Amino acid sequence: MPAFSFVQPSTTDEALAALRQGEPGETVIVAGGTDALFELESRRIPPQRVISLRHLPWRTLSWAGESLRIGSTLPLRTLESDPDLRRRIPGLWQAVRAVGSVALRHRATLGGNLGRSSPASDLVPILLALDGEVDIVGIQGERSLPVDQFVRASRTTALGPGELIRSIAIPEARPSAFLWQRVRPANDISQVGVAVAYSPTRKEWRIAVGGVVPRPVLLPQAERLLSGPSPDAAELRAAAQEASMRVPFSTDRRASEAYRRQLVAILLQRAVRAAGSRPSPSGAP
Amino acid sequence: MTFTVRPDADAKLRGQVAFATDRGVPGMLWGALVPAPVARGRIRSLDLGPARAIDGVIAIGPADLARLLPGVTGAVERPVFPTDRIQYHSQPLAAVAAPTRQLARRAARAVRVDVEPLPPLEEIEGFDPVHPGPDRPDVIAHVLARHGDLDAAFGSADFVLSETYRTAGVCQVALEPHACIAEIQGDVWHVTTSTQTPFGAREDLASMLGLPEERIVVEGTWVGGGFGGKGAPLVEPYALLLARASGRPVRLALSYREEFQLGRTSLPSVVRIESAVKGGRIAGRRVHWRLDAGASLPGRDFTTGYAIGFILGPYRIPAIEMEGYAFRTNKPPLGPHRAPMAPQCVFAEESHMDHLAARLGVDPVAFRRAHVWKEGDRTHLGQKVGPFGLDRCLERAGALAATWSQDAAPHTGVAVGVGFWSTATGAGGEVRLVLSPTELKIIEGEREIGSGSVIRGIVAVAETVLGISRDRVRVDYHDTRSAPFDSGVFGSRTLAALGQAVQKAALALRDELGKRLSVPAGSVQLAEENGELVAVSGRRRAKIRSLLTATELALGGLTGEGRHYGVSGEIDTARVVEGTFYPYTDFTGAAHVAMVQVDPETGAVRVMRYAAFQDAGKVVDLPTAQGSIEGGVAMGLGTALTEETTWAEDGRMSNAGLLDYRIPTLGEIPPIEVHFEEGFLGAGPFGAKGLGEPPIIPVPATVGNAIFAASGVAMTELPMTPERVARALKLL
Amino acid sequence: MTASPARLTVNAAPVDLTPVPVDERLLDTVRWRLGLPGTKEGCRTGECGACTVLIDGRSVLSCLALTHEFAGAAVTTVEGLEGDPAGARVRAAFEAEGALQCGYCTPGFVVALTSLLKERGTEASAEELLEDLGGNLCRCTGYAAIVRAVRRIHGEMP
């Protein structure tokens, strides 16, 4: 096999310079490598170049008041080990813990997960519920997009050919929860994932669901049926019903459409209860 | 008895044990297989040219077999490569070898295969075996047995319960993929491989390659898990042919995807079970079983006739009928998976028992005990039941279940299930013991596959007979050239059958030492003195060195040989209408208890506690026995809850990977209590019964029964995934 | 562009990366180039944990790693844990509890658990350690003896 060239930029400028060379289709970008390596193996046409982001100075995590900025190449394991994350944004902590295994999370990154944009991603729903913003650098300059506008479908995002995800911003810490269902609890892909978060400043809920084709979605109609941080049972049922009707589920080999509807209704109620009952939650569902 | 650390523990923990995948030799080529692109079809053409055009690549296909195997006289039963008809997806059509792994992969992809695809034969339900259509699967096996007046039993019944169960295909999933290194050494075709059955592999290779057995040498390596999947040769014939074609050693290892696609696994089945009940007792039972046999050869499927022997349950039932069909489909051939198809058959039968008890409003354990075989009873095929501890296991399991039920939380259920099995002690084996002045060597031809039966089990037998400390016993594995014959690791036979050979050889040594000491043979034990072995009988002590002749010393020590060729029981052939049924050898029972919690809104099942009561005859080495039970239970939990091969419409396995084929991970396994019931002696050394397969058998039924107890819904399909339970709960 | 340091260390020994093809996986480098077969090849797709190695002290699946990515880093395989105190604790506990059968997954477990002990020290509960071993598959033991070994390490054994 004609081996590809291997590029390891250590500054943003070097990374952008690397992107300028060659055609986009010829390049594979490796962040944590967990998905890209799989792609390298399965690709019929080997890529011309691999750009590794490992040496970029983007393995960062910084709190500023209520907000959190996560460097796109920060290993997920480092993110989950942050002393404040579990307490302040429990839903994000739960979602990160749901990804793969520890050895995988020592390399896997938030940027990589967003870039892969899997419909079954456990991270996209919570980023949606937290109103996450994607900070992008590119040959044409910098820009920022809500996660909701960033993910489009499997392996399809708003990221342009000359662009990279630099960081992800979470505007505020929120009471939150992420619940999932799998055939096998560990090392499996979620059939459905439900992320919920309550914004204390906007006084409203955010509800997002994964396991949906073509991409995880926010459910504003269901959100609006919940009043205040501790909705009552009737409101929860109404929101659950709305969600299970609204979400465009499909049947695949992991679950049927009907089962996904049932799951989203149940998990939504449990997640809101878990998040609402726990202003300073301990984390575990 | 001493419980020292496993002798292989340190090396394995340091990564110092070389498995077949770890072997490499200078000048070696890497092999790769060319997979069939369809599950069923005709090969129009196979062009190896593009692969051969790559520098350093060797490629072989069906057209090369005559050139590579000039000595082949007759047609072999199953050709290494198909010439015309593709039988299952990814079936190897050709093979390549190259100096690097990457190049071999590239060469395999370069081979041009042109096929005429045909729709795969998959469906086994709804197929009428008596009037098959022109394009229906072949029946490759049909077995039928009857006894008693079934019409009367069903005609006069208080009620009849008729149920249909469906089970999924499950894979062995040894973590080590199949791998071997083949080398042609002059006239000898030598293969170093990971195999449970070196002698069996030699025999199969001889038949596949049309070579005499003495020209084939199989050298076993440490086996990284077998579970039945490393019996019949899989990679070896291709590697040998590539070695022959290239004149170089060839390493061929399956990718994990190929493990699934080519593996000889179990396949889906459908069980219809009907019981006629009168006066609270089972008066008659009829079972009809359909098994997907994949691309198995007609007449060569052993599973059907064997597994069906467990499908009626170990119960006294006056009138019975059992009928089994195995159908050829376009999946890979069936293979033995730890107690082949028994957990599936028993899932149907033991779930049915709980549903009958519920219908009758009686305690399911008491209901079983009212029917269960005891020694001296006759089996469904008229065989006399030997020592059988199942009733005692049931009694203990029932008592534990009652205790657990007391603290059962909401949506939690506790239940019992049983299984039984028959160790393959009928399969023969031999060993040679050599007693030197300082150690006892067990020369044998079976590799340790993990259970500990070789490295600890047969060592414990020698220890028990001779009183020798086990760190003075060394297992000395030999390849098929110089090892005494042994049937290999299958059917839970290692300790029970090879162990008997060791016991006989050890007794022979003891007799000889007794003669030389002029004392009764039974009084001789071995001890250590200043680093040397001594024979002790009462006050008499003599160094082994002093008891050996000069010739014996020169040859390494005193030799004792042991052979075990078992006999098995007899069935009443008058009850057999068609096909081959097998008698049991040992009667090995097990009763399990599970506590599960069922999420009433999602159907998710969590196993909270588990206990196994195992009829063991005699426990020879406790850690080995316990490890077998724990591992078997965990594997059974996979069959029960998560494991399932799925097949796309084009006949391709659609979950050929460890993410989508879900074996249990650490977090799903509950605490497992292991209890042994000793005293109902089996045929093995000191009365031991084989324990490799029995622990997996009752698990799916026990878990299903606990779900029934927790939620009231009867599960009739494996695996019992959250979605299937949710459907049974009518949540969807 | 970065002149990547053309070497890494494996078990404290420097390895020159110049002859290593850029598409070579760390798994193949340690097993076939460096002759360290203790790192086992299982699925090659990151789903079994048998190939776990340490990179700068943290567990990583070597089947999903391109060797060149780790230029400048320190790789430790199971063979490199000989003198490591955490590795020795793990081995001793596995040996005492008989937490292995065929041994194919065993080096991966040893490396993964050693990483957890290094990373979390005594701060993690036994339950967390067990949860964090979920990526290592074992088919023989049913994990029962492995769980006992972890509890023994954690000092929760009676």
Short mmCIF file of N, CA, C and O in Angstrom, two decimals, chain B residues 588-622:
data_model
loop_
_atom_site.label_atom_id
_atom_site.label_comp_id
_atom_site.label_asym_id
_atom_site.label_seq_id
_atom_site.Cartn_x
_atom_site.Cartn_y
_atom_site.Cartn_z
N THR B 588 -24.66 -36.04 34.77
CA THR B 588 -24.12 -34.90 35.51
C THR B 588 -25.20 -33.83 35.59
O THR B 588 -25.55 -33.22 34.58
N GLY B 589 -25.70 -33.60 36.77
CA GLY B 589 -26.80 -32.64 36.94
C GLY B 589 -26.32 -31.30 37.48
O GLY B 589 -25.23 -31.19 38.02
N ALA B 590 -27.14 -30.30 37.29
CA ALA B 590 -26.86 -28.99 37.87
C ALA B 590 -28.19 -28.27 38.10
O ALA B 590 -29.08 -28.33 37.25
N ALA B 591 -28.32 -27.63 39.23
CA ALA B 591 -29.49 -26.80 39.50
C ALA B 591 -29.01 -25.40 39.83
O ALA B 591 -28.10 -25.23 40.65
N HIS B 592 -29.57 -24.43 39.15
CA HIS B 592 -29.12 -23.04 39.32
C HIS B 592 -30.25 -22.19 39.91
O HIS B 592 -31.43 -22.50 39.73
N VAL B 593 -29.84 -21.10 40.56
CA VAL B 593 -30.79 -20.14 41.11
C VAL B 593 -30.39 -18.75 40.63
O VAL B 593 -29.22 -18.39 40.69
N ALA B 594 -31.35 -18.00 40.13
CA ALA B 594 -31.08 -16.62 39.72
C ALA B 594 -32.05 -15.67 40.40
O ALA B 594 -33.22 -16.01 40.61
N MET B 595 -31.54 -14.52 40.74
CA MET B 595 -32.39 -13.41 41.16
C MET B 595 -32.21 -12.30 40.15
O MET B 595 -31.08 -11.86 39.89
N VAL B 596 -33.29 -11.88 39.52
CA VAL B 596 -33.19 -10.81 38.52
C VAL B 596 -34.16 -9.69 38.86
O VAL B 596 -35.16 -9.90 39.54
N GLN B 597 -33.81 -8.53 38.36
CA GLN B 597 -34.72 -7.39 38.46
C GLN B 597 -35.09 -6.96 37.03
O GLN B 597 -34.22 -6.84 36.18
N VAL B 598 -36.36 -6.78 36.82
CA VAL B 598 -36.85 -6.40 35.49
C VAL B 598 -37.36 -4.97 35.56
O VAL B 598 -38.21 -4.65 36.39
N ASP B 599 -36.83 -4.13 34.71
CA ASP B 599 -37.33 -2.76 34.65
C ASP B 599 -38.71 -2.79 33.98
O ASP B 599 -38.81 -3.14 32.80
N PRO B 600 -39.77 -2.45 34.70
CA PRO B 600 -41.12 -2.64 34.14
C PRO B 600 -41.44 -1.66 33.02
O PRO B 600 -42.44 -1.82 32.33
N GLU B 601 -40.61 -0.66 32.83
CA GLU B 601 -40.90 0.33 31.79
C GLU B 601 -40.00 0.21 30.56
O GLU B 601 -40.34 0.69 29.49
N THR B 602 -38.82 -0.42 30.74
CA THR B 602 -37.91 -0.55 29.59
C THR B 602 -37.64 -2.00 29.20
O THR B 602 -37.10 -2.27 28.14
N GLY B 603 -37.96 -2.92 30.10
CA GLY B 603 -37.66 -4.32 29.82
C GLY B 603 -36.24 -4.74 30.12
O GLY B 603 -35.87 -5.90 29.90
N ALA B 604 -35.42 -3.82 30.60
CA ALA B 604 -34.04 -4.17 30.89
C ALA B 604 -33.99 -5.13 32.08
O ALA B 604 -34.71 -4.95 33.06
N VAL B 605 -33.15 -6.16 31.95
CA VAL B 605 -33.04 -7.17 32.99
C VAL B 605 -31.67 -7.07 33.63
O VAL B 605 -30.66 -6.98 32.93
N ARG B 606 -31.66 -7.05 34.95
CA ARG B 606 -30.38 -7.07 35.63
C ARG B 606 -30.34 -8.31 36.51
O ARG B 606 -31.23 -8.54 37.32
N VAL B 607 -29.30 -9.14 36.33
CA VAL B 607 -29.15 -10.31 37.19
C VAL B 607 -28.45 -9.86 38.46
O VAL B 607 -27.33 -9.33 38.42
N MET B 608 -29.13 -10.02 39.59
CA MET B 608 -28.61 -9.49 40.85
C MET B 608 -27.73 -10.52 41.58
O MET B 608 -26.71 -10.17 42.14
N ARG B 609 -28.20 -11.76 41.61
CA ARG B 609 -27.46 -12.81 42.30
C ARG B 609 -27.61 -14.09 41.51
O ARG B 609 -28.60 -14.29 40.81
N TYR B 610 -26.64 -14.97 41.69
CA TYR B 610 -26.68 -16.23 40.97
C TYR B 610 -26.03 -17.31 41.81
O TYR B 610 -25.05 -17.04 42.52
N ALA B 611 -26.56 -18.50 41.75
CA ALA B 611 -25.94 -19.63 42.45
C ALA B 611 -26.05 -20.88 41.61
O ALA B 611 -27.05 -21.09 40.91
N ALA B 612 -24.99 -21.69 41.65
CA ALA B 612 -24.96 -22.95 40.90
C ALA B 612 -24.70 -24.09 41.87
O ALA B 612 -23.75 -24.03 42.67
N PHE B 613 -25.55 -25.10 41.83
CA PHE B 613 -25.33 -26.33 42.59
C PHE B 613 -24.97 -27.40 41.58
O PHE B 613 -25.79 -27.77 40.73
N GLN B 614 -23.75 -27.87 41.66
CA GLN B 614 -23.23 -28.76 40.62
C GLN B 614 -22.99 -30.16 41.17
O GLN B 614 -22.25 -30.33 42.13
N ASP B 615 -23.62 -31.09 40.52
CA ASP B 615 -23.38 -32.51 40.76
C ASP B 615 -22.01 -32.84 40.17
O ASP B 615 -21.87 -32.92 38.95
N ALA B 616 -20.99 -32.97 41.03
CA ALA B 616 -19.61 -33.05 40.54
C ALA B 616 -18.99 -34.43 40.71
O ALA B 616 -17.84 -34.63 40.31
N GLY B 617 -19.70 -35.35 41.29
CA GLY B 617 -19.09 -36.65 41.57
C GLY B 617 -18.06 -36.49 42.66
O GLY B 617 -18.34 -36.67 43.84
N LYS B 618 -16.88 -36.10 42.23
CA LYS B 618 -15.80 -35.83 43.18
C LYS B 618 -15.01 -34.63 42.65
O LYS B 618 -14.62 -34.61 41.49
N VAL B 619 -14.82 -33.62 43.48
CA VAL B 619 -14.03 -32.47 43.07
C VAL B 619 -12.55 -32.81 43.24
O VAL B 619 -12.11 -33.09 44.35
N VAL B 620 -11.82 -32.80 42.13
CA VAL B 620 -10.41 -33.19 42.19
C VAL B 620 -9.52 -31.98 42.45
O VAL B 620 -8.53 -32.07 43.16
N ASP B 621 -9.87 -30.85 41.90
CA ASP B 621 -9.08 -29.64 42.11
C ASP B 621 -10.04 -28.46 42.22
O ASP B 621 -10.61 -28.03 41.22
N LEU B 622 -10.23 -27.98 43.41
CA LEU B 622 -11.31 -27.01 43.66
C LEU B 622 -11.22 -25.73 42.85
O LEU B 622 -12.21 -25.31 42.26
#
